[in-house]
CSV table of C-alpha atoms and ligand atoms in Angstrom, one decimal:
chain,number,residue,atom,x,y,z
A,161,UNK,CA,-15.7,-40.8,-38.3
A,162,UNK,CA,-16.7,-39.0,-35.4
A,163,UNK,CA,-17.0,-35.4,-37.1
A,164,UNK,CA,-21.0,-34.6,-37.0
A,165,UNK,CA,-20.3,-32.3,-39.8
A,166,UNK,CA,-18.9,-34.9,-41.8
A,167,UNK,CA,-16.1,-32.1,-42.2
A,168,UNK,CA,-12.7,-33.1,-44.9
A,169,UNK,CA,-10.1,-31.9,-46.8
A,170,UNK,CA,-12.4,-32.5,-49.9
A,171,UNK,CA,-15.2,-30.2,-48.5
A,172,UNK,CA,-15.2,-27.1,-50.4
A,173,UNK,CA,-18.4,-25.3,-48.6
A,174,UNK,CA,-17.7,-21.6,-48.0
A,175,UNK,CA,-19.9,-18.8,-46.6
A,176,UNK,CA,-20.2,-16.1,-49.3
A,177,UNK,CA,-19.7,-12.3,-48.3
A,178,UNK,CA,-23.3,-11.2,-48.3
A,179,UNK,CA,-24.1,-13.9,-45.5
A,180,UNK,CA,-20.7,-13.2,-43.7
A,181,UNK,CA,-22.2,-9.2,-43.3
A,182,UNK,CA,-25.4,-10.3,-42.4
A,183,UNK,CA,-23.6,-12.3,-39.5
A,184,UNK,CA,-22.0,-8.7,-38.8
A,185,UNK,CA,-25.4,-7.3,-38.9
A,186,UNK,CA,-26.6,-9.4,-36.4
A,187,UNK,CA,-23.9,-8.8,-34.0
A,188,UNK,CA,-24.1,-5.0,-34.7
A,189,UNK,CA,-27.5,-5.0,-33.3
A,190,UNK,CA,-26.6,-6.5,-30.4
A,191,UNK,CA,-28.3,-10.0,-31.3
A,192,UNK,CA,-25.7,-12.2,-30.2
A,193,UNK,CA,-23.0,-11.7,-27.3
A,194,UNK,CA,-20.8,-14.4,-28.4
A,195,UNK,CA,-19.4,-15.4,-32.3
A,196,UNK,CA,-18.3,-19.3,-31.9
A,197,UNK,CA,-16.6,-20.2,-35.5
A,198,UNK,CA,-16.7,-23.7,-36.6
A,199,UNK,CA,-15.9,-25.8,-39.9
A,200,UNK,CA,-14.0,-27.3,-41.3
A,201,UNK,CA,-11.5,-25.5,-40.4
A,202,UNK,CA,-12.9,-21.7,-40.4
A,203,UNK,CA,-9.1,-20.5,-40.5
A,204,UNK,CA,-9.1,-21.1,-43.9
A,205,UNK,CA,-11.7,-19.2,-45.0
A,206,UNK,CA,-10.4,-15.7,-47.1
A,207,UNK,CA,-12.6,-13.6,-44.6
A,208,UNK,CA,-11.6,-15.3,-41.5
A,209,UNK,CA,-9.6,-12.7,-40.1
A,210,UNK,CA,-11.5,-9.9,-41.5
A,211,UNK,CA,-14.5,-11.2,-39.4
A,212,UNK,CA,-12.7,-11.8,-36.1
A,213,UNK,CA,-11.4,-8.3,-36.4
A,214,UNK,CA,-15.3,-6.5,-37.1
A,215,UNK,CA,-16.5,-8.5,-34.4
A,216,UNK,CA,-14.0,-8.3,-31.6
A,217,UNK,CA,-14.1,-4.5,-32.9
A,218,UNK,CA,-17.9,-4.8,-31.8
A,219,UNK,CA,-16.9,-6.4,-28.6
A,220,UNK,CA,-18.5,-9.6,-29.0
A,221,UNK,CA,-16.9,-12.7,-27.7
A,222,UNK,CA,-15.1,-14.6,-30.3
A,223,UNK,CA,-14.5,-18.2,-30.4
A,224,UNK,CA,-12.8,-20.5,-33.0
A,225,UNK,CA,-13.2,-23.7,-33.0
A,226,UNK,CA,-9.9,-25.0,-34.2
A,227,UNK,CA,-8.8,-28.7,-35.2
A,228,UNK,CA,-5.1,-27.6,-34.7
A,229,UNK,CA,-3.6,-29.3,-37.0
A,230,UNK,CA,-4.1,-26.2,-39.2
A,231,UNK,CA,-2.1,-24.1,-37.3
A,232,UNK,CA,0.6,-25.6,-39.3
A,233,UNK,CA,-0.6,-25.4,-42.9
A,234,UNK,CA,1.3,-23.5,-45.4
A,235,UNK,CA,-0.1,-19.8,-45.1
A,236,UNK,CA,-1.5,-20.4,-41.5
A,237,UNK,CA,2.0,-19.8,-39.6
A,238,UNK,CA,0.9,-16.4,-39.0
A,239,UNK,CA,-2.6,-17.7,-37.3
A,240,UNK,CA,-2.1,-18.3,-33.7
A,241,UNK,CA,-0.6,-14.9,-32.9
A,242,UNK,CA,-3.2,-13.3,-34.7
A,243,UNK,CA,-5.9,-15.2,-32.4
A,244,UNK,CA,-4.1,-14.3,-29.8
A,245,UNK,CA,-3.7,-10.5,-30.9
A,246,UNK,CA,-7.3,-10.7,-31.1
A,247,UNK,CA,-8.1,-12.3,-27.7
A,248,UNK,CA,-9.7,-15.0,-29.6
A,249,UNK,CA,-11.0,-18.0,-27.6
A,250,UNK,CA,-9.6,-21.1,-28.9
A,251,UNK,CA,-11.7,-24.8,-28.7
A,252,UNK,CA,-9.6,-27.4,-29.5
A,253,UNK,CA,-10.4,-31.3,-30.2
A,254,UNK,CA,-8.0,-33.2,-28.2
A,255,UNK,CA,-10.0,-36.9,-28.2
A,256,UNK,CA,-7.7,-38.2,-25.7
A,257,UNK,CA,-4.5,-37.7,-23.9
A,258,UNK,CA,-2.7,-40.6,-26.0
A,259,UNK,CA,-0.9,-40.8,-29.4
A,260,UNK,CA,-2.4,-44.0,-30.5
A,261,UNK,CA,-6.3,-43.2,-29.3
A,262,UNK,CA,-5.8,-39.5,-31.2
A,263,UNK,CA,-4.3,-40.9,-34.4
A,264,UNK,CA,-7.2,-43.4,-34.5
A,265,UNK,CA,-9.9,-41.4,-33.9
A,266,UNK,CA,-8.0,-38.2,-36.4
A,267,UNK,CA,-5.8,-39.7,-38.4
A,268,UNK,CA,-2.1,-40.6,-37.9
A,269,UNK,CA,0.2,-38.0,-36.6
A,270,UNK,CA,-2.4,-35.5,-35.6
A,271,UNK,CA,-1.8,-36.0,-31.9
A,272,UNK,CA,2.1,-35.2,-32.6
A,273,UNK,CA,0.9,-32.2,-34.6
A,274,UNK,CA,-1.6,-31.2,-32.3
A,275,UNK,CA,0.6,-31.4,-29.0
A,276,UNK,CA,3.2,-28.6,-31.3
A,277,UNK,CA,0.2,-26.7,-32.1
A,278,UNK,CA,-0.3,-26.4,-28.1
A,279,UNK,CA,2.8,-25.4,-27.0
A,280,UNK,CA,2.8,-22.9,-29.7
A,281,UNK,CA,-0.5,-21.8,-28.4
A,282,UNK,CA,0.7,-21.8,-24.6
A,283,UNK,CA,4.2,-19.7,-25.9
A,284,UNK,CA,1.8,-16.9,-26.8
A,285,UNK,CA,0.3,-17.0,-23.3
A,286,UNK,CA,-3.0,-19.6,-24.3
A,287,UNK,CA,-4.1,-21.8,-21.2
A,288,UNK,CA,-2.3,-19.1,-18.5
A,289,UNK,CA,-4.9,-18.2,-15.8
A,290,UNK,CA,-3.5,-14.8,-15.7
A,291,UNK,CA,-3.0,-13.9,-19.3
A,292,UNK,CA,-6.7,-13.9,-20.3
A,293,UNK,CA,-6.0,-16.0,-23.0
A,294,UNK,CA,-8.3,-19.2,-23.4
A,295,UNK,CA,-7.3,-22.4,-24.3
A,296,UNK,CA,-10.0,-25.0,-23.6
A,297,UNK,CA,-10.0,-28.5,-25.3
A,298,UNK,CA,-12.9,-31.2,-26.1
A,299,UNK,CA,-12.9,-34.7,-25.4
A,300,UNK,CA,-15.5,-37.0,-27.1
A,301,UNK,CA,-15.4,-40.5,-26.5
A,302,UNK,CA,-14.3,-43.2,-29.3
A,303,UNK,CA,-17.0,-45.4,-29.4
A,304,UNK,CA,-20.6,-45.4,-28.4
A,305,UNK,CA,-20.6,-44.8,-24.7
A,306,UNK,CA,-21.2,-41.7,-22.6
A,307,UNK,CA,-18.1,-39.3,-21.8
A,308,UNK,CA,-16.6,-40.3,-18.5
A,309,UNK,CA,-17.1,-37.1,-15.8
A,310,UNK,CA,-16.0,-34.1,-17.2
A,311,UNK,CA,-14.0,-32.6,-13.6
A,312,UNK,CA,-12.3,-36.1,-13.5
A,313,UNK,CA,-11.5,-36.2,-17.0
A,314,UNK,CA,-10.2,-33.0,-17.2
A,315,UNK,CA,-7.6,-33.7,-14.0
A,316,UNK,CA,-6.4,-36.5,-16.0
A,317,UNK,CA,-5.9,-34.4,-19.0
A,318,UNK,CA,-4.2,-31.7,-17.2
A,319,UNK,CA,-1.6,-34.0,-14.8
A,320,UNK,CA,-0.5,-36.5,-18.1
A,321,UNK,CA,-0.5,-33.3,-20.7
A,322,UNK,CA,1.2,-31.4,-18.3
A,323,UNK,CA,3.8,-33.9,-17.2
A,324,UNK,CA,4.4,-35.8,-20.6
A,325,UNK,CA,4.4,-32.4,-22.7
A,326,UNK,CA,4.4,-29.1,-20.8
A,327,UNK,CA,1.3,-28.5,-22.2
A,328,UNK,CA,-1.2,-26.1,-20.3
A,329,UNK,CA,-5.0,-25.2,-21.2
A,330,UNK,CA,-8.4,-23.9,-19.4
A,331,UNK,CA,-11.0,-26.7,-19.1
A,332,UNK,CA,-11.9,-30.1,-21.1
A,333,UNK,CA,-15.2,-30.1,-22.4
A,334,UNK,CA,-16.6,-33.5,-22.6
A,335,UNK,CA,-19.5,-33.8,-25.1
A,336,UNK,CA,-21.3,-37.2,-26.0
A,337,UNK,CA,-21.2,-38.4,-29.9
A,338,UNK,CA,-24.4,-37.5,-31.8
A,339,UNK,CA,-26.1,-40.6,-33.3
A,340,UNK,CA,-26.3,-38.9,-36.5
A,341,UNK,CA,-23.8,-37.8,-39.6
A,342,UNK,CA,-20.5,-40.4,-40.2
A,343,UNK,CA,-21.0,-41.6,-36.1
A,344,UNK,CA,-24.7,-42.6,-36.9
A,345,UNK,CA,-23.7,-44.4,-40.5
A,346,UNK,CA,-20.7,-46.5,-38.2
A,347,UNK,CA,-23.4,-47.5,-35.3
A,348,UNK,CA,-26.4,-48.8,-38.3
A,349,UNK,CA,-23.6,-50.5,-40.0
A,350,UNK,CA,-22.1,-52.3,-37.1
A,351,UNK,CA,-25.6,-52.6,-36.1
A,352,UNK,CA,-24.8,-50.7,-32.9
A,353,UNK,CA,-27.4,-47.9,-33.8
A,354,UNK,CA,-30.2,-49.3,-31.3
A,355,UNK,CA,-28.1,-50.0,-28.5
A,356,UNK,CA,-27.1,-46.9,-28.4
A,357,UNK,CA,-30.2,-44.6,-28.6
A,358,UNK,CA,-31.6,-47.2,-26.1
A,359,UNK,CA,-28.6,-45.9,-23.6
A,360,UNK,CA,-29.1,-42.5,-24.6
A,361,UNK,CA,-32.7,-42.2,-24.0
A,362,UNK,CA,-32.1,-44.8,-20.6
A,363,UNK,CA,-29.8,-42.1,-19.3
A,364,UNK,CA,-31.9,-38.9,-20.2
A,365,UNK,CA,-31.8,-36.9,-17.6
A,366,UNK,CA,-34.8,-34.4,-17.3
A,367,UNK,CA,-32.8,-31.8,-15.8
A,368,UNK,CA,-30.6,-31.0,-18.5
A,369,UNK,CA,-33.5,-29.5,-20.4
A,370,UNK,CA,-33.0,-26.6,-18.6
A,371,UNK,CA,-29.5,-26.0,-19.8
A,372,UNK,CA,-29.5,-27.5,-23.3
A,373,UNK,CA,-27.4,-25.1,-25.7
A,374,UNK,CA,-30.7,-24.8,-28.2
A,375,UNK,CA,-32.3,-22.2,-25.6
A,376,UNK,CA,-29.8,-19.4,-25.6
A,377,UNK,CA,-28.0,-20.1,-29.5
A,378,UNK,CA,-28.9,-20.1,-33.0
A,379,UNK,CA,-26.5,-21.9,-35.6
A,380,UNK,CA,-25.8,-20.4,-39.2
A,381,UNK,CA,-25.2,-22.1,-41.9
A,382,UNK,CA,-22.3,-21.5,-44.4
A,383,UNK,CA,-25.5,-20.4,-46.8
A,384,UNK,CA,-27.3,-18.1,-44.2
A,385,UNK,CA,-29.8,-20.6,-42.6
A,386,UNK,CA,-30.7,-20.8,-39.4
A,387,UNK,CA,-30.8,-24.0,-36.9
A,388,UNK,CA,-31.7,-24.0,-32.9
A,389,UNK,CA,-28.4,-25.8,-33.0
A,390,UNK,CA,-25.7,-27.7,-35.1
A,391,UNK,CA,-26.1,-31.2,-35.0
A,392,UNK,CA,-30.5,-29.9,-36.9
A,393,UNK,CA,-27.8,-28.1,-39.2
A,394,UNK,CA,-26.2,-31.2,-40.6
A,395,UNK,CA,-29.5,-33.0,-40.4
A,396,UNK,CA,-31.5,-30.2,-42.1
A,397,UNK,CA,-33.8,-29.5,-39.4
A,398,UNK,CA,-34.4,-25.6,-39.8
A,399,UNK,CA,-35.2,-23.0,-36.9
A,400,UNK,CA,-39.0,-22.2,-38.2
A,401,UNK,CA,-41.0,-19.5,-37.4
A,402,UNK,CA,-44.4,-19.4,-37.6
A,403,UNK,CA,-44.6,-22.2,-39.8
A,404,UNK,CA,-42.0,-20.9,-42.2
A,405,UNK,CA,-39.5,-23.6,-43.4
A,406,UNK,CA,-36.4,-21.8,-43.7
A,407,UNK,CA,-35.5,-18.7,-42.7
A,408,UNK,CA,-32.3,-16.5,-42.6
A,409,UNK,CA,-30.2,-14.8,-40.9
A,410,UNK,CA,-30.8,-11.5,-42.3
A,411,UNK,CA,-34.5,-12.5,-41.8
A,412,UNK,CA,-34.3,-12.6,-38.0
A,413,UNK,CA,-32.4,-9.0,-37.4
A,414,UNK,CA,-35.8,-7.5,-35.8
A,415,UNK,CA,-37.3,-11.1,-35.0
A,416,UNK,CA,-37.1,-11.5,-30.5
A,417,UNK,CA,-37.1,-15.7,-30.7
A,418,UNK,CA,-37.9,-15.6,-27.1
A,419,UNK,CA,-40.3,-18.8,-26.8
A,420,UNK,CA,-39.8,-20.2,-30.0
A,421,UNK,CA,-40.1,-23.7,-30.5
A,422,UNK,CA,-37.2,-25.6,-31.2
A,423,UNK,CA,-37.1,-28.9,-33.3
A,424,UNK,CA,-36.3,-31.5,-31.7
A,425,UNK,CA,-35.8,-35.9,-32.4
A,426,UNK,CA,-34.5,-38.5,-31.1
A,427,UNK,CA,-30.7,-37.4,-31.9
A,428,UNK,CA,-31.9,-34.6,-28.8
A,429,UNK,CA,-30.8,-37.7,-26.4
A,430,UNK,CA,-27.6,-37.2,-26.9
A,431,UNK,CA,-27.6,-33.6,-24.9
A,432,UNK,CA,-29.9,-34.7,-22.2
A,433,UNK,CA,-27.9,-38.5,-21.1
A,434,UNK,CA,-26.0,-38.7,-18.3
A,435,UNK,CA,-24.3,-35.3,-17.2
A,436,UNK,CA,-25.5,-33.7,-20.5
A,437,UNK,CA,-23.4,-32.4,-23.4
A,438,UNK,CA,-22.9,-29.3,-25.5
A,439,UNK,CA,-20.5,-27.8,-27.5
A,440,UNK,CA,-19.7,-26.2,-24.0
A,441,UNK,CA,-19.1,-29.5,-22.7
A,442,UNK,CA,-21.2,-30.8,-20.1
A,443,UNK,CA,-24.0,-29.5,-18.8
A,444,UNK,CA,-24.7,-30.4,-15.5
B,219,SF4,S1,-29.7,-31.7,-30.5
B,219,SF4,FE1,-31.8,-31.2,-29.7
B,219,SF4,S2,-31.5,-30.8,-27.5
B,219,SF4,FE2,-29.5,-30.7,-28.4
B,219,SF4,S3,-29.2,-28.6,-28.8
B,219,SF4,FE3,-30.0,-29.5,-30.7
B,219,SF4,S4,-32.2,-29.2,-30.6
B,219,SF4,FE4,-31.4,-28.8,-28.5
């Protein structure tokens, strides 16, 4: 319910080869420093591997966001060492540190699954300072409130993981829920909708404008578009240049976006509230 890209098992969306290379292109010419991989579950994908393995051979920064639970899918036992081989950085949704909160918010026995796909993930060296390899998790809160503070939050992740499971990892990001996708059909039909734009424009902080993840990321879709961020992906809010409506990836391998104007709504709120939120966690 949470998912803002309304992401399932019945969700058959897959990014074709032609757009895969022109995501190669861009990072070939030095466009983009970092390759973050989302879904779904972007393990899955035929050309997952092939793609970490041009990019990392590019020496770009990869990340994949991972829901963990896929890490133990028939064909996927092979996974984590290969993230690991490739110095992947692995994001991780953990909603909370508790079986019942996890398997309401993910469905029941994903927190049981999740907590083995950990310590698999910490056995090849994930979440140790020393070993380079980076295991950070994301927290988002169940209902619609703003995440506690992330450096608290994260303490209490790392003392009740650590003590309950043995499990180790990098940082917790915090990031708020987007009043848009399944989260924004739950809030109009428990007619919480209102409320909660009226808390997330009461606790927009102007500050956070400086950091919001829309001035130094574009997103891709699985087709090729291009958004200032995810959450204008799933509501089909297009990066546009120059007036243009939709434009490509390929399209933008000689474009500079440098003072671009991003498109923004109400749904922007939900980055700016309170300490701020991104798919890097909080922002202030
Ligand atoms: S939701 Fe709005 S403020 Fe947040 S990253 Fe996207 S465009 Fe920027």
């Amino acid at each position: 319910m949470h998912c803002h890209v309304n992401a399932g098992p019945t969700r058959t969306e897959q990014m074709d080869d032609a757009t895969l290379e022109s995501v190669l292109a861009f990072l070939a010419a030095g466009r983009a420093g970092t390759l973050d991989i989302t879904g779904g579950a972007p393990e899955l994908h035929p050309r997952f591997r092939s793609l970490v393995e041009r990019a990392r051979a590019l020496g770009v920064r990869v990340m994949d966001r991972c829901n963990l639970t896929v890490l133990e899918q028939p064909g996927q036992e092979a996974t984590a060492a290969f993230l690991a081989a490739q110095r992947v950085e692995i994001v991780a949704s953990l909603p909370c540190y508790t079986l019942e909160l996890v398997d309401r918010q993910r469905g029941k026995g994903v927190y049981e699954t999740s907590i083995r796909a950990l310590k698999a993930l910490n056995a090849l060296g994930y979440g140790e300072p020393q070993s380079g390899l980076v295991l950070n998790l994301v927290y988002n809160p169940q209902g619609p409130s703003l995440p506690p503070a992330q450096e608290k939050l994260e303490a209490d992740y790392r003392r009740i993981l650590g003590e309950q499971h043995g499990v180790r990892f990098n940082s917790l990001f915090t990031l708020a829920n987007m009043p848009i996708a399944r989260f924004g059909s739950m809030l109009v039909s428990k007619k919480q909708f209102a409320p909660y734009m009226r808390l997330l424009k009461e606790s927009h902080r102007e500050e956070n404008l400086a950091r919001v993840m829309c001035r130094d990321l574009v997103s891709v879709d699985w087709q090729g578009t291009v958004y200032d961020c995810d959450f204008n992906q799933m509501l089909g809010l297009p990066l546009r240049i120059a007036g243009k409506p939709r434009v490509k990836l390929h399209e933008l391998l000689e474009k500079d976006l440098e003072g671009n104007a991003v498109a923004v709504r109400d749904h922007c709120f939900g980055c700016t509230a309170g300490q701020g939120s991104s798919c890097g966690g909080a922002l202030a």
